[in-house]
Short mmCIF file of C-alpha atoms in Angstrom, two decimals:
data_model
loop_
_atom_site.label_atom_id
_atom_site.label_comp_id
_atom_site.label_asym_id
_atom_site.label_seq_id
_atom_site.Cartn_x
_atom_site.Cartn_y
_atom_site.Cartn_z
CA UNK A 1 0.00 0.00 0.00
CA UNK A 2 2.74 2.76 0.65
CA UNK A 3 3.88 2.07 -2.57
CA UNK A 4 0.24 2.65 -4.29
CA UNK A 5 0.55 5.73 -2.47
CA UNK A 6 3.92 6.73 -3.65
CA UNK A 7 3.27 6.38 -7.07
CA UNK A 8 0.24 8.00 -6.69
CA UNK A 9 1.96 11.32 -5.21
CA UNK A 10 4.17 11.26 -8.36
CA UNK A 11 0.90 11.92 -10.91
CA UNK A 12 -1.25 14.95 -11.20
CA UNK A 13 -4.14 14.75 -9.43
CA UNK A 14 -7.74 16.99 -9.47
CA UNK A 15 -6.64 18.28 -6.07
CA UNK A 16 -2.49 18.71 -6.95
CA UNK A 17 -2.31 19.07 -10.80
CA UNK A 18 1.43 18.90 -10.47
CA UNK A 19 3.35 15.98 -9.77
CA UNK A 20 5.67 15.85 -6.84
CA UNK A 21 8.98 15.35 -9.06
CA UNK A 22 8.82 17.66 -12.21
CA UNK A 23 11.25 17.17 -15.13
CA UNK A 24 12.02 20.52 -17.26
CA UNK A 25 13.90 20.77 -20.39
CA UNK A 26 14.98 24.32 -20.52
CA UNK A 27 16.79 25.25 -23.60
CA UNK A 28 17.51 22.07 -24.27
CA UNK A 29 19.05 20.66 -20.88
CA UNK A 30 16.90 18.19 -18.98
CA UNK A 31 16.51 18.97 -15.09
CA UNK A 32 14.47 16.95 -12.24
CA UNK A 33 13.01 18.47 -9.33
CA UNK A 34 10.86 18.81 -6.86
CA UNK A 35 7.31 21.52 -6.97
CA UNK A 36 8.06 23.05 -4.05
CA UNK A 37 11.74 23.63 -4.95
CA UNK A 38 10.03 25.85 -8.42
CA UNK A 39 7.13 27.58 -6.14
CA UNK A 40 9.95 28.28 -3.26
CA UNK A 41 10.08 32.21 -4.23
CA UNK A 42 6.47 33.28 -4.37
CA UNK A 43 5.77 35.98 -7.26
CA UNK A 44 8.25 34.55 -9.18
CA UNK A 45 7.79 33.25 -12.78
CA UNK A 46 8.37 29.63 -11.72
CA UNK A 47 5.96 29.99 -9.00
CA UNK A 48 3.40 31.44 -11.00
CA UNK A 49 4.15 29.21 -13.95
CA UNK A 50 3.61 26.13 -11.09
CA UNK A 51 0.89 27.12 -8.80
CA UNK A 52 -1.89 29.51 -10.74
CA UNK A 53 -1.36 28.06 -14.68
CA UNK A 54 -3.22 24.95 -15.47
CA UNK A 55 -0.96 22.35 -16.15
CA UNK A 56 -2.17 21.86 -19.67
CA UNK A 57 -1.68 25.44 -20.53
CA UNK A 58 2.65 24.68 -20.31
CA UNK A 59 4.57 24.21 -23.51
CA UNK A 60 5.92 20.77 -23.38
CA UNK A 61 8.63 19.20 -25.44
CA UNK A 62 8.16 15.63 -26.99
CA UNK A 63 8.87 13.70 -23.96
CA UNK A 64 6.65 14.96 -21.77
CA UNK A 65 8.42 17.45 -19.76
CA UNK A 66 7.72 21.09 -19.37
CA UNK A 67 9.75 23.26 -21.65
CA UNK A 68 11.28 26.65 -21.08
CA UNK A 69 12.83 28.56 -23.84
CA UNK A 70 16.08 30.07 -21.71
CA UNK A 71 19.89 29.70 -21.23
CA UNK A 72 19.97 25.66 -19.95
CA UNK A 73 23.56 26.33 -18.57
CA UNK A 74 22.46 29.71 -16.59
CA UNK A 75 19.36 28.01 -15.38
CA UNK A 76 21.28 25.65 -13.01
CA UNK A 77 22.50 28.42 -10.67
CA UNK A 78 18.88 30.03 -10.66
CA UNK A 79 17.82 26.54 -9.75
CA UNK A 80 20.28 26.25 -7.22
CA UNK A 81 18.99 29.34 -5.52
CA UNK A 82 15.41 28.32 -5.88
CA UNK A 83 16.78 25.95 -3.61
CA UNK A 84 17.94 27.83 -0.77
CA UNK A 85 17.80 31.53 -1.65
CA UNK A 86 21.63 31.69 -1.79
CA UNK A 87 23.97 32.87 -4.15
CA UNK A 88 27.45 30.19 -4.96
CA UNK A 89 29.17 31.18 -7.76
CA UNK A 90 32.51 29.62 -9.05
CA UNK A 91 35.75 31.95 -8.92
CA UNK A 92 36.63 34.61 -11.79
CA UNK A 93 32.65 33.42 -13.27
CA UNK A 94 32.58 35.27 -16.66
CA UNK A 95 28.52 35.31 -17.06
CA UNK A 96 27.37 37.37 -13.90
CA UNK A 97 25.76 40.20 -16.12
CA UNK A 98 24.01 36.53 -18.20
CA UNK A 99 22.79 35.47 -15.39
CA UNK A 100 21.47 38.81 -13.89
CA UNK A 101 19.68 38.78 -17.02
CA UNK A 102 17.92 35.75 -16.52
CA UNK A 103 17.32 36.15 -12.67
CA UNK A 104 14.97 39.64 -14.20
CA UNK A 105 13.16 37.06 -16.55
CA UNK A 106 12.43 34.76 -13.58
CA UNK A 107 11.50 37.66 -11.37
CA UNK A 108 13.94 37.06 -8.69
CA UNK A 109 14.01 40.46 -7.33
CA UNK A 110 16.67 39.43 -4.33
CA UNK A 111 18.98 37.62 -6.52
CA UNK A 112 19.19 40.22 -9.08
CA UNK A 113 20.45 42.90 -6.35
CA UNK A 114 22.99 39.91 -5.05
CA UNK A 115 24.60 40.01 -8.78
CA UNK A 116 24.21 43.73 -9.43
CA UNK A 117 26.82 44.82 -6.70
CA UNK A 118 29.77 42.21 -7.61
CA UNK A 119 29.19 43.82 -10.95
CA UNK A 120 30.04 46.72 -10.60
CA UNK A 121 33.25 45.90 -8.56
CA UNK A 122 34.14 43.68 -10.96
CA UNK A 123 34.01 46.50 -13.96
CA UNK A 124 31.32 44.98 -15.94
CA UNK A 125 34.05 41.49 -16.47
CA UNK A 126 30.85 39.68 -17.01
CA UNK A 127 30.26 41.54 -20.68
CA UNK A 128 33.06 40.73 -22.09
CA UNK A 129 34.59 36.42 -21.82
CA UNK A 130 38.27 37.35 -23.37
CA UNK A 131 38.63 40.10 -21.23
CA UNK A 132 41.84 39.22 -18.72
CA UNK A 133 40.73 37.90 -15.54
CA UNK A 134 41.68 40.09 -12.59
CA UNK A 135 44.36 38.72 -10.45
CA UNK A 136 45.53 39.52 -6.73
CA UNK A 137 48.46 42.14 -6.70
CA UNK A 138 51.27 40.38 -4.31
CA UNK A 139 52.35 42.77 -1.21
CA UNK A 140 55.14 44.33 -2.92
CA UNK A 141 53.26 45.05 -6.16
CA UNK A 142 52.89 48.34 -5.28
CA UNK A 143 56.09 49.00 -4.14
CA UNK A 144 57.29 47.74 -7.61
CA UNK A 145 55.20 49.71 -9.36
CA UNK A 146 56.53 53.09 -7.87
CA UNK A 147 60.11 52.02 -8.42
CA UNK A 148 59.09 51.17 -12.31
CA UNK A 149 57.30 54.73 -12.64
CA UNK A 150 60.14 56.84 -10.93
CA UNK A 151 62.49 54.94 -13.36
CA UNK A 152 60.50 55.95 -16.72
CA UNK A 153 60.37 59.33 -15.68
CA UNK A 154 64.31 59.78 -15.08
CA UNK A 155 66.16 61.67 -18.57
CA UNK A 156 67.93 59.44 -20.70
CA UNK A 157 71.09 61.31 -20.35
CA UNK A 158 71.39 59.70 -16.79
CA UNK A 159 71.57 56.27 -17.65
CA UNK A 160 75.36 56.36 -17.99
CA UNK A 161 75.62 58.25 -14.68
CA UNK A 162 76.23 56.52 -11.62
CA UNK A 163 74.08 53.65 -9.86
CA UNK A 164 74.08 51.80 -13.46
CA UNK A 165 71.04 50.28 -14.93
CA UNK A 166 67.84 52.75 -15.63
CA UNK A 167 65.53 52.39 -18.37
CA UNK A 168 67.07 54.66 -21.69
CA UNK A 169 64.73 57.32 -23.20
CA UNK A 170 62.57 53.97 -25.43
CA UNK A 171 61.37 52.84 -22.33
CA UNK A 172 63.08 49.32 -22.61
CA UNK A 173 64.95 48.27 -19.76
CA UNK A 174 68.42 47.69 -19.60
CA UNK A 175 70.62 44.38 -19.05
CA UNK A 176 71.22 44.93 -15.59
CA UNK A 177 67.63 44.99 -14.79
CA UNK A 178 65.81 42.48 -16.63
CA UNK A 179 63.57 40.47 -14.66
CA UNK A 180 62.18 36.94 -14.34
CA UNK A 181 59.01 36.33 -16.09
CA UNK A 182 57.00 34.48 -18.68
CA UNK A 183 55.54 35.29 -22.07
CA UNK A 184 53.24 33.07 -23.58
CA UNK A 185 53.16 33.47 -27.82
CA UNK A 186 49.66 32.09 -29.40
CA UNK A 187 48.35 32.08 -32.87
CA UNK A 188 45.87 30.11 -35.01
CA UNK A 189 46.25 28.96 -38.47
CA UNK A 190 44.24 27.11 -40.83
CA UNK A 191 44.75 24.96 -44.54
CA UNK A 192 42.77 23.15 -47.18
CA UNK A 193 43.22 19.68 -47.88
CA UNK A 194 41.22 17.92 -50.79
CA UNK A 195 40.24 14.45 -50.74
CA UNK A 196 43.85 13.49 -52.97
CA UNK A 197 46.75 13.70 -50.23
CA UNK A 198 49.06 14.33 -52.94
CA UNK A 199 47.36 18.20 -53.52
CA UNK A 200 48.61 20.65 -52.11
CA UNK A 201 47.54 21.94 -49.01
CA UNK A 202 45.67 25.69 -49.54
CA UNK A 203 47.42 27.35 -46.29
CA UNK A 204 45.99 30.60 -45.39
CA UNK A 205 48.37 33.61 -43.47
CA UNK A 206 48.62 33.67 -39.74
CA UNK A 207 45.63 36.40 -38.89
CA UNK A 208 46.92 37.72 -35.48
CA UNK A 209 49.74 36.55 -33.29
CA UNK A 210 48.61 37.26 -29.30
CA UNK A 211 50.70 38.07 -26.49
CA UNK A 212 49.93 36.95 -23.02
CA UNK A 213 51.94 38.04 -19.91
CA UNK A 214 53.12 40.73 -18.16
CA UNK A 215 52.50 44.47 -19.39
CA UNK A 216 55.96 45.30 -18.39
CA UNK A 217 57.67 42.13 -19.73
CA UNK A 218 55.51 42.75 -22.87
CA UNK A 219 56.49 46.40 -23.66
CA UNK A 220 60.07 45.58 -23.04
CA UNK A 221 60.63 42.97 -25.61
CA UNK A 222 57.95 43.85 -28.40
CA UNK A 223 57.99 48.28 -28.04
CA UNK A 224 56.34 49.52 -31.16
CA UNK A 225 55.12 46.35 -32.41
CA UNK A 226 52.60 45.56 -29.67
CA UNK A 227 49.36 46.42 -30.46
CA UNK A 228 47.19 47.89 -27.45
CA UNK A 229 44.31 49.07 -28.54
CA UNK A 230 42.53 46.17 -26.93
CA UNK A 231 43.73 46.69 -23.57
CA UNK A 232 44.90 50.20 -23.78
CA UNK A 233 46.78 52.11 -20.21
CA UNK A 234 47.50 48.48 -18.46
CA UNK A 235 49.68 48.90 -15.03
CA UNK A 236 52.83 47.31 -15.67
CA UNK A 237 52.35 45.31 -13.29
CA UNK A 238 49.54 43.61 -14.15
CA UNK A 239 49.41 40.78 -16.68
CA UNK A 240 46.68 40.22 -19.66
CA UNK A 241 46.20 38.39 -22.42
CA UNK A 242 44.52 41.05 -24.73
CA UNK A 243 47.79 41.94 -26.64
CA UNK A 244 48.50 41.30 -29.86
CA UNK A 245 51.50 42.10 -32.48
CA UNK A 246 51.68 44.33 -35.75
CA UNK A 247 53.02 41.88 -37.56
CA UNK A 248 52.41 38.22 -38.67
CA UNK A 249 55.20 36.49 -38.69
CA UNK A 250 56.02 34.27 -35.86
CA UNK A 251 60.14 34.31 -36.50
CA UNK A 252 59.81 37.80 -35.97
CA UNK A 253 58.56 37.26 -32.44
CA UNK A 254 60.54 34.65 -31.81
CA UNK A 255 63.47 36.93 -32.54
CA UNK A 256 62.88 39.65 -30.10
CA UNK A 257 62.49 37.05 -27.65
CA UNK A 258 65.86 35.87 -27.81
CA UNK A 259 67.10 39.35 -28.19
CA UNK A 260 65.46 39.79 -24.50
CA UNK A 261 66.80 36.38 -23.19
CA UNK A 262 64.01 34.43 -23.24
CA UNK A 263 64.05 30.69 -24.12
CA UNK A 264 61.20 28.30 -24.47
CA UNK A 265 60.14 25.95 -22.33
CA UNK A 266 56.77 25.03 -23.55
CA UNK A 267 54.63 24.61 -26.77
CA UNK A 268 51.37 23.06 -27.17
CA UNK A 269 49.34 22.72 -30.04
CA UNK A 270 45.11 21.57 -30.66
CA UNK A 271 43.56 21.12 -34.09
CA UNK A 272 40.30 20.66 -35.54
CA UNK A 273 38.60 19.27 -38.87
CA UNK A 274 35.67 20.52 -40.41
CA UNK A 275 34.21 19.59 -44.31
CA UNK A 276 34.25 22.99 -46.39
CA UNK A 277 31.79 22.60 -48.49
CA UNK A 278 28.72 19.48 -48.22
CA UNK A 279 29.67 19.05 -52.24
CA UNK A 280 33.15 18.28 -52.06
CA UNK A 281 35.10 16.35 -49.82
CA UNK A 282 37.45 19.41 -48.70
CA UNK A 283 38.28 19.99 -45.14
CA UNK A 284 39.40 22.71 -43.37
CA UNK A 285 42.17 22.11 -40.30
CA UNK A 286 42.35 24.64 -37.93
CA UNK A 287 44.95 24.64 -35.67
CA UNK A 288 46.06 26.74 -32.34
CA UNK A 289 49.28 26.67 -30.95
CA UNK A 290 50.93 28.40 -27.89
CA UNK A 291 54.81 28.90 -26.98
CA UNK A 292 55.80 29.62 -23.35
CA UNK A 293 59.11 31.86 -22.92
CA UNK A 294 60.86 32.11 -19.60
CA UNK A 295 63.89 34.64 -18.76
CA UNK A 296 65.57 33.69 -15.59
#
């Protein structure tokens, strides 16, 4: 008999149209819970979808389950607060302004205030997923960063005076003060290849080559041909990934590298295959491919 009764919990009924366990499918992601998880925060959408619609009146997908046409990956943390009215969010999470979006759809007044204020501190990170991710500034960051902006202001005419090394009148730092530190070098490329192995491969130019590492380290081995527009009045003592070069050769780069006295002590490379055309029997390999440069 409990079991009869159990069952009987889990169907609609005249007096509970809703079952007990509800399955969703929103945007395409399948998730089970329970009806009083959904009507938890009352004047929200969920709870009005759950308690004063008629169950028929839902969209439902071909299985059965009731459908909602949103973001199936954002929907999991707006679940998870249905849950408990609390906020968990995994560190450096690029889709706070996404998600603040979808906690106005579901009318969930508190949790929109509990992601407006983190972004705002955060500088609207949220917007914009190849933006750098903000990092923690060690103690003597600061200190650093005094001692690198009192030496760019010093004349050039007093790097041969006494005390040695100071940055000359380019900017670029001397030999004697060169410091530790990594640049990472990535670019993508792509080719053709027809069906017959023996044709040549169509190989298209390098597009951009990107710069990760350092602002400091960065200006002080590329000068002129970093690009900054992207990332435009960086401390130098903060690190980013938004850099790329003016040029598109990768020997070029590889060049001032050495120059600097930097060595590699890393590459990795991915690649993908996709058919160009649904006529022909073409593909198209794309490829991405990152060197890591250390200077002791």
């Amino acid at each position: 008999m409990a079991l009869a009764d159990n069952t009987g919990c889990a169907k609609p009924s005249e007096d509970f149209p809703f079952p007990e366990i509800i399955e969703l499918n929103v945007g395409g992601q399948v998730y089970i819970t329970r009806h009083p998880t959904l009507v938890s925060v009352p004047g929200s959408l969920l709870w009005e979808m759950f308690t004063q619609k008629n169950v028929r009146s839902l969209a439902r997908d071909s299985k059965g389950r009731f459908f909602v046409d949103r973001d199936g990956f954002l929907f999991r943390y707006i679940l998870d607060y249905m849950r408990d009215q609390q906020l968990v969010l995994p560190d450096h999470f690029p889709e706070r302004s996404r998600l603040q979006r979808e906690a106005e759809y579901f009318m969930l007044p508190e949790l929109v205030k509990m992601l407006a204020p983190k972004l705002s501190k955060q500088n609207s990170l949220g917007d914009d997923p190849c933006q750098s991710d903000p990092e923690e500034l060690s103690p003597s960051a600061d200190a650093t960063r005094t001692l690198t902006s009192a030496s760019t202001t010093l004349p050039s005419a007093v790097a041969g005076g006494p005390g040695g090394a100071v940055t000359t009148g380019t900017g670029a730092a001397s030999t004697d003060v060169r410091r530790a530190g990594f640049i990472t070098i990535g670019y993508r490329g792509s080719y053709t290849l027809g069906r017959d192995s023996q044709t040549d491969a169509k190989f298209r130019r390098v597009a951009r080559i990107m710069v990760c590492g350092k602002t400091s380290l960065a200006k002080e081995v590329f000068g002129d041909t970093l690009n900054e527009s992207r990332d435009p009045d960086r401390p130098p003592e903060r690190y980013t990934s938004r850099y790329y070069l003016k040029f598109t050769f990768l020997e070029q780069a590889f060049d001032k590298l050495a120059d600097a006295g930097f060595h590699m002590v890393a590459c990795n490379s991915t690649g993908t295959c996709a058919f160009a055309h649904d006529q022909t029997d073409d593909r198209i390999w794309t490829s991405y491919t990152e060197y890591v440069f250390y200077r002791e």
